Amino acid sequence: MRERRYSVCALDCPDCCSLFVEIEDGRGVRLGGNPAHPVTQGFLCGKVAQYLDRVYSAQRILYPKKRVNGGWERISWDQALDEIAGRLEAIIRESGAESILPYSYAGTMGYLNGSGMDRRFFHRLGASRLDRTICSSAGGAGLTAALGARVGAPPEDFRFAKLIVAWGANIHGTNIHLWPFIVEARRRGARLVVIDPIRTKTAALADLHLAPYPGADLALALGVAHVIFAEGLEDRDYIEKCTEGADSLRRLAAQYPPQRAGSLCGVPPEDIVRLARDLATSQPAVIRLNYGVQRSERGAAAVRAIAMIPALTGAWRHRGGGLLLTTSGAFQINRQALERPDLQPHPTRVLNMSELGRILTEASDPPIKALIVYNCNPAAIAPDQNRVVAGLRRAGLFKVVLEQLQTDTADFADYVLPVTTFLEHTDLYFAYGHYHMQLGRPALQPPGEAKPNVEIFRLLAERMGFDEPCFRETEDDMIRAALDSGSPYLAGITLERLEAERSVRLNVGEPFLPFAAGRVNLDATGLDYEPPLESRLGAAELASRYPLELVSSKNDDGLNSTFGHRPRVEAQNSLLWIHPQDAAPRGIESGHRVRVFNGRGAGEWIAKVCEDVRPGVVRIPSVGWNKNRPGGAGVNVLTSSRLTDAGGGPTFYNCLVQVVRCVDHSDTGSYA
Ligand code: SF4
């Protein structure tokens, strides 16, 4: 007889699924989506439906280990914690606490294990703080500049839309639980338009696919605004009552007629006109904007301009209209209580995680002497990988990695500590693709000696002699503190209620029309479009040496580097998609080994010649594990640590490269 226990998917995905695990003889045997959850609706994506392969992987790290003479030695938790605490104390004595840098991102989306006891620990330590910019900060800055909040149309309301525009959003690959609502809307006659330089699965299923140049979305958005104003399609009543600054947008948009906008962004002018007319006249019209758009030099401005469009057309008035980039701003927990920034001895310096290579190799006053990595694999996912790796190899850098599997980053560690998966610990979950707060309880026994991050940092705090009561709090204490924020969105949401119901919708109202009454900022100051430096229209000299634009967009079957242990995922990550027009003059055919390079680095991939990329653009699905790549060169040897126009994010998708056929290796003759 199988027992069913419920949990929450903690991976970095907007869907934040409610799921169950079926257990037989104490072992998880199957995962499934919770049919009672209004967004999960009873199914999981393919990548997490197989997640038990990770839980029970032979590669799972089960015990603390220490690097000894270039190899690994199993050690006890007591030894690991004592020695790590001892090293940190010595480093603080010699160089000060700001020479210690925590490095984490969204390996878990749980509050407690993602930004709970760890933050308390590093704040109390007085360590350097990390600006967690690597994924969404530019988009957050752009969205907030236009809308004032990181909220948007609820996914459940997409079913009411008449037009859905997936802008930089591969819904099929990275937001699959939105798809049923789109299917329902299309059954009622809605149209789906996809804007993406790549013909993704979502684009292939659309009524219309527009493929702008990478990083040129701002020009496209300004062209759309031009047509809306020029043809008198704007909702004047909404603009008057619910926006400010519209005149400045009108003036700027006047400079981007479809011909000019089209030449800047690579979309035919007639398609810009058609898109603008559709957005203005097919109400409710909703834009599903995702984070691909903001990974470029003008990424924040692009998000800001796109977020203005529903205000021009009055789409926010309608249920099923508006825009969705994120819902995270509605989860207004008590961060002060959870993270305890007040524990800092003084306001410590903040370092941008997107510049890790520079930080490890150049930061001074003081230089980084210890790096504590958790929920993240920077050796693979951070831009300018050669520099990051040089930093990780630096003599005298003490490295501790909390991990489930032996990642590229764990390979550099002095100590590796085994951590639990989301199926094995308690956590509280927000979402960035819906409005349901969820509680996850342990469904499975942790294997070996794996511990949750919360417990590891609690134990480290004890070893360091931190005696503040917050370091003795239980997970339930922390959840109660986080929920006690006074936000009306969280009113009545308690641990007990989450325990009983598992998932509780925030009090955002039903229907939730976040900007039906404004106030949207249409001030276009600073929104002028300049082609990104690393683009075919940017620096001509650079473009002549590296004439192809690389988009390292997410693998549909991967999730950042989480599934680097799956050979099938890594086979996909080994491909370079190239258009026949670019492949032919280089003598490249599908299955050929190719060398991809620029001034930052080089690596080898296998050519997949196809028309799913436009001429001049190549794609490498990301993010693979470096150790699975020839010479250990992952795709981020090519990407730049240049930052976005706002928000301090990385510009992964403005990346010029050259591609040549390898002559010194045999071809594979096939590709996955
Ligand atoms: S990765 Fe996303 S779609 Fe897949 S189970 Fe997790 S939350 Fe759901």
JSON list of C-alpha atoms in Angstrom, two decimals, residues 387-504:
[
{"chain": "A", "resi": 387, "resn": "ARG", "atom": "CA", "xyz": [37.68, 34.41, -14.63]},
{"chain": "A", "resi": 388, "resn": "VAL", "atom": "CA", "xyz": [35.37, 32.78, -12.08]},
{"chain": "A", "resi": 389, "resn": "VAL", "atom": "CA", "xyz": [37.33, 29.56, -12.27]},
{"chain": "A", "resi": 390, "resn": "ALA", "atom": "CA", "xyz": [40.63, 31.46, -11.96]},
{"chain": "A", "resi": 391, "resn": "GLY", "atom": "CA", "xyz": [39.18, 33.03, -8.83]},
{"chain": "A", "resi": 392, "resn": "LEU", "atom": "CA", "xyz": [38.07, 29.70, -7.41]},
{"chain": "A", "resi": 393, "resn": "ARG", "atom": "CA", "xyz": [41.57, 28.32, -8.02]},
{"chain": "A", "resi": 394, "resn": "ARG", "atom": "CA", "xyz": [43.20, 31.24, -6.27]},
{"chain": "A", "resi": 395, "resn": "ALA", "atom": "CA", "xyz": [45.65, 30.21, -3.58]},
{"chain": "A", "resi": 396, "resn": "GLY", "atom": "CA", "xyz": [44.49, 31.03, -0.08]},
{"chain": "A", "resi": 397, "resn": "LEU", "atom": "CA", "xyz": [40.76, 31.11, -0.85]},
{"chain": "A", "resi": 398, "resn": "PHE", "atom": "CA", "xyz": [38.89, 28.93, 1.65]},
{"chain": "A", "resi": 399, "resn": "LYS", "atom": "CA", "xyz": [35.80, 27.35, 0.07]},
{"chain": "A", "resi": 400, "resn": "VAL", "atom": "CA", "xyz": [32.88, 25.55, 1.66]},
{"chain": "A", "resi": 401, "resn": "VAL", "atom": "CA", "xyz": [30.09, 24.19, -0.55]},
{"chain": "A", "resi": 402, "resn": "LEU", "atom": "CA", "xyz": [26.73, 22.91, 0.68]},
{"chain": "A", "resi": 403, "resn": "GLU", "atom": "CA", "xyz": [25.42, 20.56, -2.00]},
{"chain": "A", "resi": 404, "resn": "GLN", "atom": "CA", "xyz": [23.38, 17.51, -2.98]},
{"chain": "A", "resi": 405, "resn": "LEU", "atom": "CA", "xyz": [25.57, 16.44, -5.91]},
{"chain": "A", "resi": 406, "resn": "GLN", "atom": "CA", "xyz": [29.21, 16.96, -6.77]},
{"chain": "A", "resi": 407, "resn": "THR", "atom": "CA", "xyz": [28.85, 20.04, -8.96]},
{"chain": "A", "resi": 408, "resn": "ASP", "atom": "CA", "xyz": [31.59, 21.98, -10.71]},
{"chain": "A", "resi": 409, "resn": "THR", "atom": "CA", "xyz": [31.73, 24.34, -7.74]},
{"chain": "A", "resi": 410, "resn": "ALA", "atom": "CA", "xyz": [31.91, 21.48, -5.25]},
{"chain": "A", "resi": 411, "resn": "ASP", "atom": "CA", "xyz": [34.96, 20.25, -7.15]},
{"chain": "A", "resi": 412, "resn": "PHE", "atom": "CA", "xyz": [36.81, 23.36, -5.95]},
{"chain": "A", "resi": 413, "resn": "ALA", "atom": "CA", "xyz": [35.75, 23.08, -2.31]},
{"chain": "A", "resi": 414, "resn": "ASP", "atom": "CA", "xyz": [37.86, 22.50, 0.77]},
{"chain": "A", "resi": 415, "resn": "TYR", "atom": "CA", "xyz": [34.80, 21.11, 2.55]},
{"chain": "A", "resi": 416, "resn": "VAL", "atom": "CA", "xyz": [31.56, 19.79, 1.06]},
{"chain": "A", "resi": 417, "resn": "LEU", "atom": "CA", "xyz": [28.54, 19.48, 3.32]},
{"chain": "A", "resi": 418, "resn": "PRO", "atom": "CA", "xyz": [25.60, 17.25, 2.31]},
{"chain": "A", "resi": 419, "resn": "VAL", "atom": "CA", "xyz": [22.23, 18.98, 2.19]},
{"chain": "A", "resi": 420, "resn": "THR", "atom": "CA", "xyz": [18.66, 17.82, 1.93]},
{"chain": "A", "resi": 421, "resn": "THR", "atom": "CA", "xyz": [16.37, 18.19, -1.07]},
{"chain": "A", "resi": 422, "resn": "PHE", "atom": "CA", "xyz": [13.02, 19.93, -0.75]},
{"chain": "A", "resi": 423, "resn": "LEU", "atom": "CA", "xyz": [11.39, 16.53, -0.21]},
{"chain": "A", "resi": 424, "resn": "GLU", "atom": "CA", "xyz": [13.36, 16.10, 3.00]},
{"chain": "A", "resi": 425, "resn": "HIS", "atom": "CA", "xyz": [12.88, 19.33, 4.93]},
{"chain": "A", "resi": 426, "resn": "THR", "atom": "CA", "xyz": [10.36, 21.92, 6.06]},
{"chain": "A", "resi": 427, "resn": "ASP", "atom": "CA", "xyz": [10.01, 25.21, 4.24]},
{"chain": "A", "resi": 428, "resn": "LEU", "atom": "CA", "xyz": [7.66, 28.04, 3.38]},
{"chain": "A", "resi": 429, "resn": "TYR", "atom": "CA", "xyz": [7.32, 28.92, -0.29]},
{"chain": "A", "resi": 430, "resn": "PHE", "atom": "CA", "xyz": [6.45, 32.02, -2.24]},
{"chain": "A", "resi": 431, "resn": "ALA", "atom": "CA", "xyz": [5.95, 31.90, -6.00]},
{"chain": "A", "resi": 432, "resn": "TYR", "atom": "CA", "xyz": [6.83, 34.23, -8.81]},
{"chain": "A", "resi": 433, "resn": "GLY", "atom": "CA", "xyz": [4.24, 32.86, -11.21]},
{"chain": "A", "resi": 434, "resn": "HIS", "atom": "CA", "xyz": [1.12, 32.72, -9.02]},
{"chain": "A", "resi": 435, "resn": "TYR", "atom": "CA", "xyz": [-0.36, 34.03, -5.78]},
{"chain": "A", "resi": 436, "resn": "HIS", "atom": "CA", "xyz": [-0.42, 30.94, -3.55]},
{"chain": "A", "resi": 437, "resn": "MET", "atom": "CA", "xyz": [1.71, 30.68, -0.39]},
{"chain": "A", "resi": 438, "resn": "GLN", "atom": "CA", "xyz": [2.62, 27.09, 0.42]},
{"chain": "A", "resi": 439, "resn": "LEU", "atom": "CA", "xyz": [4.07, 25.00, 3.20]},
{"chain": "A", "resi": 440, "resn": "GLY", "atom": "CA", "xyz": [6.29, 21.99, 2.57]},
{"chain": "A", "resi": 441, "resn": "ARG", "atom": "CA", "xyz": [6.95, 19.37, 5.22]},
{"chain": "A", "resi": 442, "resn": "PRO", "atom": "CA", "xyz": [9.50, 16.57, 4.95]},
{"chain": "A", "resi": 443, "resn": "ALA", "atom": "CA", "xyz": [8.05, 13.73, 2.90]},
{"chain": "A", "resi": 444, "resn": "LEU", "atom": "CA", "xyz": [11.16, 11.55, 2.85]},
{"chain": "A", "resi": 445, "resn": "GLN", "atom": "CA", "xyz": [13.94, 10.73, 5.29]},
{"chain": "A", "resi": 446, "resn": "PRO", "atom": "CA", "xyz": [17.17, 12.54, 4.43]},
{"chain": "A", "resi": 447, "resn": "PRO", "atom": "CA", "xyz": [19.68, 10.05, 3.05]},
{"chain": "A", "resi": 448, "resn": "GLY", "atom": "CA", "xyz": [22.99, 9.51, 4.82]},
{"chain": "A", "resi": 449, "resn": "GLU", "atom": "CA", "xyz": [23.80, 12.48, 7.01]},
{"chain": "A", "resi": 450, "resn": "ALA", "atom": "CA", "xyz": [22.30, 15.22, 4.82]},
{"chain": "A", "resi": 451, "resn": "LYS", "atom": "CA", "xyz": [20.96, 18.20, 6.73]},
{"chain": "A", "resi": 452, "resn": "PRO", "atom": "CA", "xyz": [18.84, 21.22, 5.75]},
{"chain": "A", "resi": 453, "resn": "ASN", "atom": "CA", "xyz": [20.67, 24.53, 5.25]},
{"chain": "A", "resi": 454, "resn": "VAL", "atom": "CA", "xyz": [18.74, 25.87, 8.25]},
{"chain": "A", "resi": 455, "resn": "GLU", "atom": "CA", "xyz": [20.28, 23.31, 10.53]},
{"chain": "A", "resi": 456, "resn": "ILE", "atom": "CA", "xyz": [23.77, 23.66, 9.11]},
{"chain": "A", "resi": 457, "resn": "PHE", "atom": "CA", "xyz": [23.82, 27.42, 9.67]},
{"chain": "A", "resi": 458, "resn": "ARG", "atom": "CA", "xyz": [22.25, 26.96, 13.10]},
{"chain": "A", "resi": 459, "resn": "LEU", "atom": "CA", "xyz": [25.08, 24.58, 14.02]},
{"chain": "A", "resi": 460, "resn": "LEU", "atom": "CA", "xyz": [27.72, 26.87, 12.58]},
{"chain": "A", "resi": 461, "resn": "ALA", "atom": "CA", "xyz": [26.29, 29.76, 14.60]},
{"chain": "A", "resi": 462, "resn": "GLU", "atom": "CA", "xyz": [26.56, 27.63, 17.72]},
{"chain": "A", "resi": 463, "resn": "ARG", "atom": "CA", "xyz": [30.20, 26.80, 16.91]},
{"chain": "A", "resi": 464, "resn": "MET", "atom": "CA", "xyz": [30.92, 30.50, 16.43]},
{"chain": "A", "resi": 465, "resn": "GLY", "atom": "CA", "xyz": [29.44, 31.22, 19.85]},
{"chain": "A", "resi": 466, "resn": "PHE", "atom": "CA", "xyz": [26.48, 33.27, 18.61]},
{"chain": "A", "resi": 467, "resn": "ASP", "atom": "CA", "xyz": [24.02, 33.22, 21.47]},
{"chain": "A", "resi": 468, "resn": "GLU", "atom": "CA", "xyz": [21.17, 35.33, 20.11]},
{"chain": "A", "resi": 469, "resn": "PRO", "atom": "CA", "xyz": [17.84, 33.48, 20.56]},
{"chain": "A", "resi": 470, "resn": "CYS", "atom": "CA", "xyz": [17.14, 33.66, 16.81]},
{"chain": "A", "resi": 471, "resn": "PHE", "atom": "CA", "xyz": [19.80, 31.00, 16.24]},
{"chain": "A", "resi": 472, "resn": "ARG", "atom": "CA", "xyz": [17.83, 28.58, 18.37]},
{"chain": "A", "resi": 473, "resn": "GLU", "atom": "CA", "xyz": [14.55, 29.10, 16.57]},
{"chain": "A", "resi": 474, "resn": "THR", "atom": "CA", "xyz": [12.85, 26.11, 15.02]},
{"chain": "A", "resi": 475, "resn": "GLU", "atom": "CA", "xyz": [11.59, 26.10, 11.44]},
{"chain": "A", "resi": 476, "resn": "ASP", "atom": "CA", "xyz": [8.07, 26.67, 12.75]},
{"chain": "A", "resi": 477, "resn": "ASP", "atom": "CA", "xyz": [9.23, 29.67, 14.80]},
{"chain": "A", "resi": 478, "resn": "MET", "atom": "CA", "xyz": [10.82, 31.12, 11.67]},
{"chain": "A", "resi": 479, "resn": "ILE", "atom": "CA", "xyz": [7.69, 30.59, 9.59]},
{"chain": "A", "resi": 480, "resn": "ARG", "atom": "CA", "xyz": [5.55, 32.29, 12.21]},
{"chain": "A", "resi": 481, "resn": "ALA", "atom": "CA", "xyz": [7.95, 35.24, 12.31]},
{"chain": "A", "resi": 482, "resn": "ALA", "atom": "CA", "xyz": [7.98, 35.53, 8.51]},
{"chain": "A", "resi": 483, "resn": "LEU", "atom": "CA", "xyz": [4.19, 35.46, 8.25]},
{"chain": "A", "resi": 484, "resn": "ASP", "atom": "CA", "xyz": [3.78, 38.12, 10.91]},
{"chain": "A", "resi": 485, "resn": "SER", "atom": "CA", "xyz": [4.34, 41.07, 8.59]},
{"chain": "A", "resi": 486, "resn": "GLY", "atom": "CA", "xyz": [1.20, 43.14, 8.93]},
{"chain": "A", "resi": 487, "resn": "SER", "atom": "CA", "xyz": [0.70, 43.03, 5.17]},
{"chain": "A", "resi": 488, "resn": "PRO", "atom": "CA", "xyz": [-2.97, 42.85, 4.20]},
{"chain": "A", "resi": 489, "resn": "TYR", "atom": "CA", "xyz": [-2.01, 40.31, 1.54]},
{"chain": "A", "resi": 490, "resn": "LEU", "atom": "CA", "xyz": [-0.97, 37.92, 4.33]},
{"chain": "A", "resi": 491, "resn": "ALA", "atom": "CA", "xyz": [-3.79, 38.63, 6.78]},
{"chain": "A", "resi": 492, "resn": "GLY", "atom": "CA", "xyz": [-5.16, 35.41, 8.19]},
{"chain": "A", "resi": 493, "resn": "ILE", "atom": "CA", "xyz": [-2.42, 33.26, 6.66]},
{"chain": "A", "resi": 494, "resn": "THR", "atom": "CA", "xyz": [-0.96, 31.33, 9.57]},
{"chain": "A", "resi": 495, "resn": "LEU", "atom": "CA", "xyz": [1.22, 28.28, 9.97]},
{"chain": "A", "resi": 496, "resn": "GLU", "atom": "CA", "xyz": [-1.80, 26.36, 11.25]},
{"chain": "A", "resi": 497, "resn": "ARG", "atom": "CA", "xyz": [-3.84, 27.30, 8.20]},
{"chain": "A", "resi": 498, "resn": "LEU", "atom": "CA", "xyz": [-1.01, 26.37, 5.84]},
{"chain": "A", "resi": 499, "resn": "GLU", "atom": "CA", "xyz": [-0.64, 23.08, 7.71]},
{"chain": "A", "resi": 500, "resn": "ALA", "atom": "CA", "xyz": [-4.30, 22.31, 7.15]},
{"chain": "A", "resi": 501, "resn": "GLU", "atom": "CA", "xyz": [-4.65, 23.61, 3.59]},
{"chain": "A", "resi": 502, "resn": "ARG", "atom": "CA", "xyz": [-1.01, 23.28, 2.29]},
{"chain": "A", "resi": 503, "resn": "SER", "atom": "CA", "xyz": [-1.57, 26.17, -0.13]},
{"chain": "A", "resi": 504, "resn": "VAL", "atom": "CA", "xyz": [-3.35, 29.44, 0.61]}
]
